[in-house]
Amino acid sequence: QLIPAAISLTYAKTFWGVCRARTGIKLNWRLICAPASVQDYVCIHELCHLRHPNHSPAFWALTHSLTPHVDQAEQWLKAHGSELFRLG
């Protein structure tokens, strides 16, 4: 039931994704170089913003209920994210 209005890629150098109810989800193209579990996490994280446009406890509960990779993915992005942002 978390269906975005649109899906597109972004060349942003400061974020992995963004989601707005009216404009949809934008994902950073550099995620293609991340592990599949990290890609899944970022997609799910952004889609959860359709229901909770914040980072409230309800948002995190929903995110954790939809993917088991939250903590590992965030750790991976903190450890390797700067490398990805240097691409293109």
Coordinates of N, CA and C in Angstrom, one line a residue:
Q1 N 0.8 -1.2 0.0 CA 0.0 0.0 0.0 C 0.8 1.3 0.0
L2 N 2.2 1.1 -0.1 CA 3.1 2.3 -0.2 C 3.5 2.4 -1.6
I3 N 2.7 3.1 -2.4 CA 2.9 3.2 -3.8 C 3.2 4.7 -4.1
P4 N 4.4 5.0 -4.6 CA 4.7 6.4 -4.9 C 4.0 6.9 -6.2
A5 N 3.9 8.2 -6.2 CA 3.3 8.9 -7.4 C 4.2 8.7 -8.6
A6 N 5.5 8.7 -8.4 CA 6.4 8.5 -9.5 C 7.7 8.0 -8.9
I7 N 8.6 7.5 -9.7 CA 9.9 7.1 -9.3 C 11.0 7.7 -10.3
S8 N 12.0 8.2 -9.7 CA 13.1 8.8 -10.6 C 14.4 8.7 -9.9
L9 N 15.5 8.9 -10.6 CA 16.8 8.9 -10.1 C 17.3 10.4 -9.9
T10 N 18.2 10.6 -9.0 CA 18.8 11.9 -8.7 C 20.3 11.8 -8.7
Y11 N 20.9 12.9 -9.0 CA 22.4 13.0 -9.0 C 22.9 13.7 -7.8
A12 N 22.0 13.8 -6.8 CA 22.3 14.5 -5.5 C 23.7 14.0 -4.9
K13 N 24.3 15.0 -4.3 CA 25.6 14.6 -3.6 C 25.5 14.6 -2.1
T14 N 24.2 14.8 -1.6 CA 24.1 14.9 -0.1 C 23.0 13.9 0.4
F15 N 22.2 13.2 -0.4 CA 21.2 12.3 0.2 C 21.0 11.1 -0.7
W16 N 20.5 10.1 -0.1 CA 20.3 8.8 -0.8 C 18.9 8.7 -1.4
G17 N 18.0 9.4 -0.9 CA 16.6 9.3 -1.4 C 15.7 10.4 -0.8
V18 N 14.6 10.6 -1.4 CA 13.6 11.6 -0.9 C 12.3 11.1 -1.4
C19 N 11.3 11.3 -0.6 CA 9.9 10.9 -1.0 C 8.9 11.9 -0.5
R20 N 8.1 12.3 -1.4 CA 7.0 13.2 -1.1 C 5.7 12.6 -1.7
A21 N 4.6 12.7 -1.0 CA 3.3 12.1 -1.5 C 2.9 12.6 -2.9
R22 N 3.1 13.8 -3.2 CA 2.7 14.4 -4.5 C 3.7 14.1 -5.6
T23 N 5.0 14.2 -5.3 CA 6.0 14.1 -6.4 C 6.6 12.7 -6.5
G24 N 6.5 11.9 -5.5 CA 7.0 10.5 -5.6 C 8.4 10.4 -4.9
I25 N 9.0 9.3 -5.3 CA 10.3 8.9 -4.7 C 11.5 9.2 -5.7
K26 N 12.5 9.8 -5.2 CA 13.8 10.0 -6.0 C 14.9 9.3 -5.2
L27 N 15.6 8.4 -6.0 CA 16.7 7.7 -5.4 C 18.0 8.1 -6.1
N28 N 19.0 8.1 -5.3 CA 20.3 8.5 -5.8 C 20.9 7.4 -6.7
W29 N 21.3 7.7 -7.8 CA 21.8 6.7 -8.8 C 23.0 5.9 -8.3
R30 N 23.7 6.5 -7.4 CA 24.9 5.8 -6.9 C 24.6 4.6 -6.0
L31 N 23.3 4.5 -5.6 CA 23.0 3.3 -4.8 C 23.2 2.0 -5.6
I32 N 23.3 2.1 -6.9 CA 23.5 0.9 -7.7 C 24.8 0.2 -7.3
C33 N 25.7 1.0 -6.7 CA 27.0 0.4 -6.3 C 27.0 -0.1 -4.9
A34 N 25.8 0.0 -4.2 CA 25.7 -0.5 -2.8 C 25.2 -1.9 -2.9
P35 N 25.3 -2.6 -1.8 CA 24.8 -4.0 -1.7 C 23.2 -4.0 -1.8
A36 N 22.7 -5.1 -2.3 CA 21.2 -5.1 -2.5 C 20.5 -4.8 -1.2
S37 N 21.0 -5.3 -0.1 CA 20.3 -5.0 1.2 C 20.2 -3.5 1.5
V38 N 21.2 -2.8 1.1 CA 21.3 -1.4 1.4 C 20.3 -0.7 0.4
Q39 N 20.3 -1.1 -0.8 CA 19.3 -0.6 -1.8 C 17.9 -0.8 -1.3
D40 N 17.6 -2.0 -0.9 CA 16.3 -2.3 -0.4 C 15.9 -1.4 0.8
Y41 N 16.9 -1.3 1.7 CA 16.6 -0.4 2.9 C 16.3 1.0 2.5
V42 N 17.1 1.6 1.6 CA 16.8 3.0 1.2 C 15.5 3.1 0.5
C43 N 15.1 2.2 -0.3 CA 13.8 2.2 -1.0 C 12.7 2.1 0.0
I44 N 12.8 1.2 1.0 CA 11.8 1.0 2.0 C 11.7 2.2 2.9
H45 N 12.8 2.8 3.3 CA 12.9 4.0 4.1 C 12.1 5.1 3.5
E46 N 12.4 5.3 2.2 CA 11.7 6.4 1.5 C 10.2 6.2 1.3
L47 N 9.9 4.9 1.0 CA 8.4 4.6 0.8 C 7.7 4.8 2.1
C48 N 8.3 4.5 3.3 CA 7.6 4.6 4.6 C 7.3 6.1 4.8
H49 N 8.0 7.0 4.2 CA 7.6 8.4 4.3 C 6.3 8.8 3.7
L50 N 5.8 7.9 2.9 CA 4.4 8.1 2.3 C 3.4 8.1 3.5
R51 N 3.6 7.2 4.4 CA 2.7 7.1 5.6 C 3.1 8.0 6.7
H52 N 4.4 8.2 6.9 CA 4.9 9.1 8.0 C 6.0 10.0 7.4
P53 N 5.6 11.3 7.1 CA 6.5 12.2 6.5 C 7.5 12.8 7.5
N54 N 8.1 12.0 8.3 CA 9.0 12.4 9.4 C 9.8 11.2 9.8
H55 N 10.6 11.3 10.9 CA 11.4 10.2 11.4 C 10.9 9.9 12.8
S56 N 9.6 9.9 13.0 CA 9.0 9.6 14.3 C 9.1 8.1 14.7
P57 N 8.8 7.8 15.9 CA 8.9 6.4 16.3 C 8.0 5.5 15.4
A58 N 6.8 6.0 15.0 CA 5.9 5.3 14.1 C 6.6 5.0 12.8
F59 N 7.3 6.0 12.3 CA 8.0 5.8 11.0 C 9.0 4.7 11.1
W60 N 9.8 4.7 12.2 CA 10.9 3.7 12.4 C 10.3 2.3 12.7
A61 N 9.2 2.3 13.4 CA 8.5 1.0 13.6 C 8.0 0.4 12.3
L62 N 7.5 1.2 11.4 CA 7.1 0.7 10.1 C 8.3 0.3 9.3
T63 N 9.3 1.0 9.3 CA 10.5 0.7 8.5 C 11.1 -0.6 9.0
H64 N 11.2 -0.8 10.3 CA 11.8 -2.0 10.8 C 10.9 -3.2 10.6
S65 N 9.6 -3.0 10.5 CA 8.6 -4.1 10.2 C 8.7 -4.6 8.8
L66 N 9.2 -3.7 7.9 CA 9.3 -4.1 6.4 C 10.7 -4.5 6.0
T67 N 11.7 -4.3 6.8 CA 13.0 -4.8 6.4 C 13.9 -5.1 7.6
P68 N 14.6 -6.2 7.6 CA 15.4 -6.5 8.7 C 16.8 -5.9 8.6
H69 N 17.0 -5.1 7.6 CA 18.4 -4.6 7.3 C 18.6 -3.1 7.7
V70 N 17.8 -2.6 8.5 CA 17.9 -1.2 8.9 C 19.3 -0.8 9.5
D71 N 19.6 -1.5 10.6 CA 20.9 -1.1 11.3 C 22.1 -1.4 10.4
Q72 N 22.1 -2.6 9.8 CA 23.3 -2.9 8.9 C 23.4 -2.0 7.8
A73 N 22.3 -1.6 7.1 CA 22.3 -0.7 6.0 C 22.8 0.6 6.4
E74 N 22.3 1.1 7.5 CA 22.8 2.5 7.9 C 24.3 2.4 8.3
Q75 N 24.7 1.4 8.9 CA 26.2 1.2 9.2 C 27.0 1.2 7.9
W76 N 26.5 0.5 6.9 CA 27.2 0.4 5.6 C 27.3 1.8 5.0
L77 N 26.2 2.5 5.0 CA 26.2 3.8 4.4 C 27.1 4.8 5.1
K78 N 27.1 4.7 6.4 CA 28.1 5.6 7.2 C 29.5 5.2 6.9
A79 N 29.8 3.9 6.7 CA 31.2 3.5 6.4 C 31.6 3.7 5.0
H80 N 30.7 3.6 4.0 CA 31.0 3.6 2.6 C 30.3 4.7 1.8
G81 N 29.4 5.4 2.4 CA 28.7 6.4 1.7 C 29.5 7.5 1.0
S82 N 30.5 8.0 1.7 CA 31.4 9.0 1.1 C 32.1 8.5 -0.1
E83 N 32.4 7.2 -0.2 CA 33.0 6.7 -1.4 C 32.1 6.7 -2.6
L84 N 30.8 6.4 -2.3 CA 29.8 6.5 -3.4 C 29.5 7.9 -3.8
F85 N 29.5 8.8 -2.9 CA 29.3 10.2 -3.3 C 30.4 10.8 -4.2
R86 N 31.6 10.2 -4.1 CA 32.7 10.6 -5.0 C 32.5 10.2 -6.4
L87 N 31.6 9.2 -6.7 CA 31.4 8.8 -8.0 C 30.7 9.8 -8.9
G88 N 31.2 10.0 -10.1 CA 30.5 10.9 -11.0 C 30.0 12.1 -10.5

